[in-house]
Amino acid sequence: MSRHKILVRVNGGVYEREVEARRTLLQFLREDLNFTGTKSACERGDCGLCTVLVDGVPTKSCLMLAVEADGREITTIEGLAKDGTLTRIQQAFIDNGAVQCGFCTGAFILTTEALLRRNPDPTEEDVKEAFGGLLCRCTGYRQIIDAVLDAAKRK
Amino acid sequence: MTGVPLPEFDYMRPLTVDELSAILAKHKGEARLMAGGTDLIPLMRESVLRPKYVVDVKGVKELHGITTHDGGVTIGAAVTVNEIVESEIIRKKFTALWSAAKELSDQTLRSRATLAGNICNASPAADSCPSLLVLGAEVEVVGAHGKRKIPIAEFFKGVKRTALAQDEFVKAVHIPNQPAGAKSLYSKWKRSWGEDVALVGVAALVSGKKVRVAMSSVAPTPVLVPEIGNVFYGEGTLEEKIEKAAACVPGGICPINDVRCQAEYRTHMAAVLTKRVLRELLGVKK
């Protein structure tokens, strides 16, 4: 099996590692770099809980090989708050009760980051469309959608 | 279970069509191409596929980009489904493909999934395929012995089987310009608001009296239902013709029962969607 040298930026840090061809980006982030805020669940692209931003684009990290991340910039949930200060999206999730068990929260917040960068004033339909590939088994989604619409107002 | 690794393979990333051709000519059945990986990686995880070589095609420049020309539009094999959703030309002129792209899985997955991957995976449920059938797309294929074009209607050979030889790969999908005034649309029936595999998908194209309807998830391959075309050259009001078209549906498909729904329900919904899509395209109110 081939092994590959990769250089990846994660949350502003630069990581140079050698990875097996079969290593997924999810395994690389959690096990090699210890960014365990990226959650592992179905590992087949259904639940979306392993979503990270790759060059700003929400990406299911279980469906991407680590070797494909060579030269790319990755943002995980650990990369958002600066010096302990939450982002307006993180704060809006807390204020709207959008966090219950928390397992899906990182994926929803990162997807929201990308959505609001692209579309600062989304409709409820836009939010639902962006969340099409994310599962939450606690909230019934209502609070999460409210949190996004609220975050958009907090410019 | 992040502890469970994928089966072992070698990863290759060619940068030109020639390099890609040479890899396939050498390794044939032992190599699998990967664009977005959204089908390949789950299939490897379930050990349905155990390729010795995974060949990432995204490095090949010639496979990128949507280009328009006098004959129509050409979509490179590495073009993602989101690029299709963002294309104004495809939205306006090839609406069936655009609406199928918007229904394919979810927005996050669509940033990696490709049109070429969707056809090469050859799932009976593939969302893009009914649209390509009604639009009369052609698949540009490159192999060790040269190039050829395969009409999309001859591309699917069975569940997960295509007309591609082991040394061949899809370079692009061509969609010909449609006659002035032609309109097309895809409609998908699924169980949940977000991502789901189609229970039934119906695409239709209407151009004057010419009507074409194709479907996914109702046969071993995506299928055209040619009998529907004949109905619109006959007698009757548009509403009567739409009813006759729906009556052709059960005879043109052979759905199965599976975990998602019963064959009987698929047959029923295929006729319902056919009527809905045709009414929309023909401007018939119900």
CSV table of N, CA and C in Angstrom, one decimal, chain B residues 78-189:
chain,number,residue,atom,x,y,z
B,78,ALA,N,-14.7,15.6,-14.1
B,78,ALA,CA,-14.4,16.0,-12.8
B,78,ALA,C,-15.3,17.2,-12.3
B,79,VAL,N,-16.3,17.6,-13.1
B,79,VAL,CA,-17.2,18.7,-12.7
B,79,VAL,C,-18.2,18.2,-11.6
B,80,THR,N,-18.2,18.9,-10.5
B,80,THR,CA,-19.1,18.5,-9.4
B,80,THR,C,-20.5,18.9,-9.7
B,81,VAL,N,-21.4,18.2,-8.9
B,81,VAL,CA,-22.8,18.4,-9.1
B,81,VAL,C,-23.2,19.9,-8.7
B,82,ASN,N,-22.5,20.4,-7.7
B,82,ASN,CA,-22.7,21.8,-7.3
B,82,ASN,C,-22.4,22.8,-8.4
B,83,GLU,N,-21.3,22.5,-9.2
B,83,GLU,CA,-21.0,23.3,-10.3
B,83,GLU,C,-22.1,23.3,-11.4
B,84,ILE,N,-22.8,22.2,-11.5
B,84,ILE,CA,-23.9,22.1,-12.4
B,84,ILE,C,-25.1,22.9,-11.9
B,85,VAL,N,-25.3,22.9,-10.6
B,85,VAL,CA,-26.4,23.6,-9.9
B,85,VAL,C,-26.1,25.1,-10.1
B,86,GLU,N,-24.9,25.5,-10.1
B,86,GLU,CA,-24.5,27.0,-10.2
B,86,GLU,C,-24.5,27.4,-11.7
B,87,SER,N,-24.6,26.6,-12.6
B,87,SER,CA,-24.5,26.9,-14.1
B,87,SER,C,-25.8,27.5,-14.6
B,88,GLU,N,-25.8,28.8,-15.0
B,88,GLU,CA,-27.0,29.5,-15.5
B,88,GLU,C,-27.5,28.8,-16.8
B,89,ILE,N,-26.5,28.5,-17.7
B,89,ILE,CA,-26.9,27.8,-18.9
B,89,ILE,C,-27.6,26.5,-18.7
B,90,ILE,N,-27.1,25.7,-17.8
B,90,ILE,CA,-27.8,24.4,-17.5
B,90,ILE,C,-29.2,24.7,-16.9
B,91,ARG,N,-29.3,25.7,-16.0
B,91,ARG,CA,-30.6,25.9,-15.4
B,91,ARG,C,-31.6,26.4,-16.4
B,92,LYS,N,-31.1,27.2,-17.4
B,92,LYS,CA,-32.1,27.7,-18.4
B,92,LYS,C,-32.4,26.8,-19.5
B,93,LYS,N,-31.3,26.2,-20.1
B,93,LYS,CA,-31.5,25.4,-21.3
B,93,LYS,C,-31.7,23.9,-21.1
B,94,PHE,N,-31.2,23.4,-20.0
B,94,PHE,CA,-31.2,21.9,-19.7
B,94,PHE,C,-31.8,21.7,-18.3
B,95,THR,N,-33.0,22.3,-18.1
B,95,THR,CA,-33.6,22.4,-16.7
B,95,THR,C,-33.7,21.0,-16.1
B,96,ALA,N,-34.0,20.0,-16.9
B,96,ALA,CA,-34.1,18.6,-16.3
B,96,ALA,C,-32.9,18.2,-15.5
B,97,LEU,N,-31.7,18.5,-16.2
B,97,LEU,CA,-30.5,18.1,-15.5
B,97,LEU,C,-30.2,19.0,-14.3
B,98,TRP,N,-30.5,20.3,-14.4
B,98,TRP,CA,-30.4,21.2,-13.3
B,98,TRP,C,-31.2,20.8,-12.1
B,99,SER,N,-32.5,20.5,-12.4
B,99,SER,CA,-33.4,20.1,-11.3
B,99,SER,C,-33.0,18.8,-10.7
B,100,ALA,N,-32.4,17.9,-11.5
B,100,ALA,CA,-31.9,16.6,-11.0
B,100,ALA,C,-30.7,16.9,-10.1
B,101,ALA,N,-29.8,17.8,-10.5
B,101,ALA,CA,-28.6,18.1,-9.8
B,101,ALA,C,-29.0,18.6,-8.4
B,102,LYS,N,-30.0,19.5,-8.4
B,102,LYS,CA,-30.4,20.1,-7.1
B,102,LYS,C,-31.1,19.1,-6.2
B,103,GLU,N,-31.5,18.0,-6.7
B,103,GLU,CA,-32.2,16.9,-5.9
B,103,GLU,C,-31.2,15.8,-5.5
B,104,LEU,N,-30.0,15.8,-6.1
B,104,LEU,CA,-29.1,14.7,-5.9
B,104,LEU,C,-28.5,14.8,-4.5
B,105,SER,N,-28.7,13.8,-3.6
B,105,SER,CA,-28.2,13.8,-2.3
B,105,SER,C,-28.4,15.1,-1.6
B,106,ASP,N,-27.3,15.7,-1.0
B,106,ASP,CA,-27.5,17.0,-0.2
B,106,ASP,C,-26.4,17.9,-0.7
B,107,GLN,N,-26.5,19.2,-0.2
B,107,GLN,CA,-25.7,20.3,-0.7
B,107,GLN,C,-24.2,20.0,-0.4
B,108,THR,N,-23.9,19.4,0.8
B,108,THR,CA,-22.5,19.2,1.2
B,108,THR,C,-21.9,18.1,0.3
B,109,LEU,N,-22.6,17.0,0.1
B,109,LEU,CA,-22.1,15.9,-0.7
B,109,LEU,C,-22.0,16.4,-2.2
B,110,ARG,N,-22.8,17.2,-2.6
B,110,ARG,CA,-22.8,17.7,-4.0
B,110,ARG,C,-21.5,18.5,-4.4
B,111,SER,N,-20.8,19.0,-3.3
B,111,SER,CA,-19.6,19.7,-3.6
B,111,SER,C,-18.5,18.8,-4.0
B,112,ARG,N,-18.7,17.5,-3.7
B,112,ARG,CA,-17.7,16.5,-4.1
B,112,ARG,C,-18.2,15.6,-5.2
B,113,ALA,N,-19.5,15.2,-5.2
B,113,ALA,CA,-20.0,14.2,-6.1
B,113,ALA,C,-20.0,14.8,-7.5
B,114,THR,N,-19.8,14.0,-8.5
B,114,THR,CA,-19.7,14.4,-9.9
B,114,THR,C,-20.8,13.8,-10.8
B,115,LEU,N,-21.1,14.4,-11.9
B,115,LEU,CA,-22.1,13.9,-12.9
B,115,LEU,C,-21.5,12.6,-13.4
B,116,ALA,N,-20.2,12.6,-13.8
B,116,ALA,CA,-19.6,11.4,-14.4
B,116,ALA,C,-19.6,10.2,-13.4
B,117,GLY,N,-19.4,10.5,-12.2
B,117,GLY,CA,-19.4,9.5,-11.1
B,117,GLY,C,-20.8,8.9,-11.0
B,118,ASN,N,-21.8,9.8,-11.1
B,118,ASN,CA,-23.2,9.3,-10.9
B,118,ASN,C,-23.6,8.4,-12.0
B,119,ILE,N,-23.1,8.6,-13.3
B,119,ILE,CA,-23.5,7.7,-14.4
B,119,ILE,C,-22.6,6.4,-14.3
B,120,CYS,N,-21.3,6.6,-13.9
B,120,CYS,CA,-20.4,5.4,-13.9
B,120,CYS,C,-20.8,4.5,-12.7
B,121,ASN,N,-21.3,5.0,-11.6
B,121,ASN,CA,-21.8,4.1,-10.5
B,121,ASN,C,-23.0,3.3,-11.0
B,122,ALA,N,-23.7,3.8,-12.0
B,122,ALA,CA,-24.8,3.1,-12.6
B,122,ALA,C,-25.8,2.5,-11.7
B,123,SER,N,-26.2,3.3,-10.7
B,123,SER,CA,-27.2,2.8,-9.8
B,123,SER,C,-28.6,3.0,-10.5
B,124,PRO,N,-29.5,2.1,-10.3
B,124,PRO,CA,-30.8,2.3,-11.0
B,124,PRO,C,-31.5,3.6,-10.5
B,125,ALA,N,-31.1,4.0,-9.3
B,125,ALA,CA,-31.7,5.2,-8.7
B,125,ALA,C,-31.0,6.5,-9.0
B,126,ALA,N,-30.0,6.5,-9.8
B,126,ALA,CA,-29.2,7.7,-10.1
B,126,ALA,C,-30.0,8.8,-10.6
B,127,ASP,N,-30.0,10.0,-9.8
B,127,ASP,CA,-30.9,11.1,-10.1
B,127,ASP,C,-30.6,11.7,-11.5
B,128,SER,N,-29.3,11.8,-11.9
B,128,SER,CA,-29.0,12.6,-13.1
B,128,SER,C,-29.4,11.8,-14.4
B,129,CYS,N,-29.6,10.5,-14.3
B,129,CYS,CA,-29.7,9.7,-15.5
B,129,CYS,C,-31.0,9.9,-16.3
B,130,PRO,N,-32.2,9.9,-15.6
B,130,PRO,CA,-33.4,10.2,-16.5
B,130,PRO,C,-33.3,11.5,-17.3
B,131,SER,N,-32.7,12.5,-16.6
B,131,SER,CA,-32.6,13.8,-17.3
B,131,SER,C,-31.7,13.6,-18.5
B,132,LEU,N,-30.5,12.9,-18.4
B,132,LEU,CA,-29.6,12.7,-19.5
B,132,LEU,C,-30.3,11.9,-20.6
B,133,LEU,N,-31.2,11.0,-20.2
B,133,LEU,CA,-31.9,10.2,-21.2
B,133,LEU,C,-32.9,11.1,-22.0
B,134,VAL,N,-33.6,11.9,-21.4
B,134,VAL,CA,-34.6,12.7,-22.2
B,134,VAL,C,-33.9,13.8,-23.0
B,135,LEU,N,-32.7,14.3,-22.5
B,135,LEU,CA,-32.0,15.3,-23.2
B,135,LEU,C,-31.1,14.7,-24.3
B,136,GLY,N,-31.0,13.4,-24.4
B,136,GLY,CA,-30.2,12.7,-25.5
B,136,GLY,C,-28.7,12.9,-25.3
B,137,ALA,N,-28.2,12.8,-24.1
B,137,ALA,CA,-26.8,13.1,-23.9
B,137,ALA,C,-25.9,12.0,-24.5
B,138,GLU,N,-24.7,12.3,-24.7
B,138,GLU,CA,-23.7,11.4,-25.2
B,138,GLU,C,-22.5,11.3,-24.2
B,139,VAL,N,-22.0,10.2,-24.1
B,139,VAL,CA,-20.8,10.0,-23.1
B,139,VAL,C,-19.5,9.9,-23.9
B,140,GLU,N,-18.6,10.8,-23.7
B,140,GLU,CA,-17.3,10.7,-24.4
B,140,GLU,C,-16.4,9.9,-23.6
B,141,VAL,N,-15.9,8.8,-24.2
B,141,VAL,CA,-15.1,7.8,-23.5
B,141,VAL,C,-13.7,7.7,-24.2
B,142,VAL,N,-12.7,7.6,-23.3
B,142,VAL,CA,-11.3,7.4,-23.8
B,142,VAL,C,-10.8,6.1,-23.3
B,143,GLY,N,-10.2,5.3,-24.2
B,143,GLY,CA,-9.6,4.0,-23.8
B,143,GLY,C,-8.2,3.9,-24.5
B,144,ALA,N,-7.6,2.7,-24.2
B,144,ALA,CA,-6.3,2.4,-24.7
B,144,ALA,C,-6.3,2.4,-26.3
B,145,HIS,N,-7.4,2.2,-26.9
B,145,HIS,CA,-7.5,2.1,-28.3
B,145,HIS,C,-8.2,3.3,-29.0
B,146,GLY,N,-8.3,4.4,-28.2
B,146,GLY,CA,-8.8,5.6,-28.8
B,146,GLY,C,-10.1,6.0,-28.1
B,147,LYS,N,-10.8,7.0,-28.8
B,147,LYS,CA,-12.0,7.6,-28.3
B,147,LYS,C,-13.2,7.1,-28.9
B,148,ARG,N,-14.3,7.1,-28.2
B,148,ARG,CA,-15.6,6.8,-28.8
B,148,ARG,C,-16.7,7.6,-28.0
B,149,LYS,N,-17.9,7.7,-28.7
B,149,LYS,CA,-19.0,8.4,-28.0
B,149,LYS,C,-20.1,7.3,-27.9
B,150,ILE,N,-20.7,7.2,-26.7
B,150,ILE,CA,-21.7,6.3,-26.4
B,150,ILE,C,-23.0,7.1,-26.1
B,151,PRO,N,-24.1,6.8,-26.9
B,151,PRO,CA,-25.4,7.5,-26.5
B,151,PRO,C,-25.8,7.0,-25.1
B,152,ILE,N,-26.3,7.9,-24.3
B,152,ILE,CA,-26.6,7.6,-22.9
B,152,ILE,C,-27.5,6.4,-22.8
B,153,ALA,N,-28.4,6.3,-23.8
B,153,ALA,CA,-29.4,5.2,-23.7
B,153,ALA,C,-28.7,3.8,-23.9
B,154,GLU,N,-27.5,3.8,-24.4
B,154,GLU,CA,-26.7,2.5,-24.5
B,154,GLU,C,-25.7,2.4,-23.5
B,155,PHE,N,-25.6,3.3,-22.5
B,155,PHE,CA,-24.5,3.3,-21.6
B,155,PHE,C,-24.8,2.4,-20.4
B,156,PHE,N,-26.0,2.2,-20.0
B,156,PHE,CA,-26.4,1.4,-18.8
B,156,PHE,C,-26.7,0.0,-19.2
B,157,LYS,N,-26.0,-1.0,-18.6
B,157,LYS,CA,-26.1,-2.4,-19.0
B,157,LYS,C,-26.8,-3.2,-18.0
B,158,GLY,N,-27.0,-2.7,-16.8
B,158,GLY,CA,-27.6,-3.4,-15.7
B,158,GLY,C,-27.3,-2.7,-14.4
B,159,VAL,N,-27.7,-3.4,-13.3
B,159,VAL,CA,-27.5,-2.7,-12.0
B,159,VAL,C,-26.0,-2.6,-11.8
B,160,LYS,N,-25.5,-1.4,-11.7
B,160,LYS,CA,-24.1,-1.1,-11.5
B,160,LYS,C,-23.2,-1.6,-12.6
B,161,ARG,N,-23.7,-1.8,-13.8
B,161,ARG,CA,-22.9,-2.2,-14.9
B,161,ARG,C,-23.1,-1.2,-16.1
B,162,THR,N,-22.0,-0.8,-16.7
B,162,THR,CA,-22.0,0.1,-17.8
B,162,THR,C,-21.3,-0.5,-19.1
B,163,ALA,N,-21.4,0.3,-20.2
B,163,ALA,CA,-20.8,-0.2,-21.4
B,163,ALA,C,-19.3,0.1,-21.5
B,164,LEU,N,-18.7,0.6,-20.4
B,164,LEU,CA,-17.3,0.9,-20.4
B,164,LEU,C,-16.5,-0.4,-20.4
B,165,ALA,N,-15.4,-0.5,-21.2
B,165,ALA,CA,-14.4,-1.5,-21.1
B,165,ALA,C,-13.5,-1.2,-20.0
B,166,GLN,N,-12.7,-2.2,-19.5
B,166,GLN,CA,-11.9,-2.1,-18.3
B,166,GLN,C,-10.8,-1.0,-18.5
B,167,ASP,N,-10.4,-0.7,-19.8
B,167,ASP,CA,-9.4,0.2,-20.0
B,167,ASP,C,-9.9,1.6,-20.4
B,168,GLU,N,-11.3,1.8,-20.3
B,168,GLU,CA,-11.9,3.0,-20.7
B,168,GLU,C,-12.4,3.9,-19.5
B,169,PHE,N,-12.4,5.2,-19.7
B,169,PHE,CA,-12.9,6.1,-18.7
B,169,PHE,C,-13.8,7.1,-19.4
B,170,VAL,N,-14.6,7.8,-18.6
B,170,VAL,CA,-15.5,8.8,-19.2
B,170,VAL,C,-14.7,10.1,-19.1
B,171,LYS,N,-14.6,10.8,-20.2
B,171,LYS,CA,-13.8,12.1,-20.3
B,171,LYS,C,-14.8,13.2,-20.0
B,172,ALA,N,-16.0,13.1,-20.6
B,172,ALA,CA,-17.0,14.2,-20.5
B,172,ALA,C,-18.4,13.7,-20.9
B,173,VAL,N,-19.4,14.4,-20.5
B,173,VAL,CA,-20.8,14.2,-21.0
B,173,VAL,C,-21.2,15.4,-21.8
B,174,HIS,N,-21.7,15.1,-23.1
B,174,HIS,CA,-22.1,16.1,-24.0
B,174,HIS,C,-23.7,16.1,-24.0
B,175,ILE,N,-24.2,17.3,-23.9
B,175,ILE,CA,-25.7,17.4,-24.0
B,175,ILE,C,-26.0,18.3,-25.2
B,176,PRO,N,-26.7,17.8,-26.2
B,176,PRO,CA,-26.9,18.6,-27.4
B,176,PRO,C,-27.9,19.7,-27.1
B,177,ASN,N,-27.8,20.8,-27.9
B,177,ASN,CA,-28.9,21.8,-27.8
B,177,ASN,C,-30.2,21.2,-28.1
B,178,GLN,N,-31.2,21.7,-27.5
B,178,GLN,CA,-32.6,21.3,-27.7
B,178,GLN,C,-33.3,22.2,-28.7
B,179,PRO,N,-34.3,21.8,-29.4
B,179,PRO,CA,-35.1,22.7,-30.3
B,179,PRO,C,-35.6,24.0,-29.5
B,180,ALA,N,-35.7,25.1,-30.2
B,180,ALA,CA,-36.2,26.3,-29.5
B,180,ALA,C,-37.5,26.0,-28.9
B,181,GLY,N,-37.7,26.5,-27.7
B,181,GLY,CA,-39.0,26.3,-27.0
B,181,GLY,C,-39.1,25.0,-26.2
B,182,ALA,N,-38.1,24.2,-26.3
B,182,ALA,CA,-38.1,22.9,-25.6
B,182,ALA,C,-38.0,23.2,-24.1
B,183,LYS,N,-38.8,22.4,-23.3
B,183,LYS,CA,-38.7,22.6,-21.8
B,183,LYS,C,-38.5,21.2,-21.2
B,184,SER,N,-37.8,21.2,-20.1
B,184,SER,CA,-37.6,19.9,-19.4
B,184,SER,C,-37.5,20.0,-17.9
B,185,LEU,N,-37.8,18.9,-17.2
B,185,LEU,CA,-37.9,19.0,-15.7
B,185,LEU,C,-37.7,17.6,-15.1
B,186,TYR,N,-37.1,17.5,-13.9
B,186,TYR,CA,-37.0,16.3,-13.2
B,186,TYR,C,-37.7,16.4,-11.9
B,187,SER,N,-38.4,15.4,-11.5
B,187,SER,CA,-39.1,15.4,-10.2
B,187,SER,C,-38.8,14.1,-9.4
B,188,LYS,N,-38.5,14.2,-8.2
B,188,LYS,CA,-38.0,13.1,-7.3
B,188,LYS,C,-38.9,12.9,-6.2
B,189,TRP,N,-39.3,11.6,-6.0
B,189,TRP,CA,-40.1,11.2,-4.8
B,189,TRP,C,-39.2,10.6,-3.8
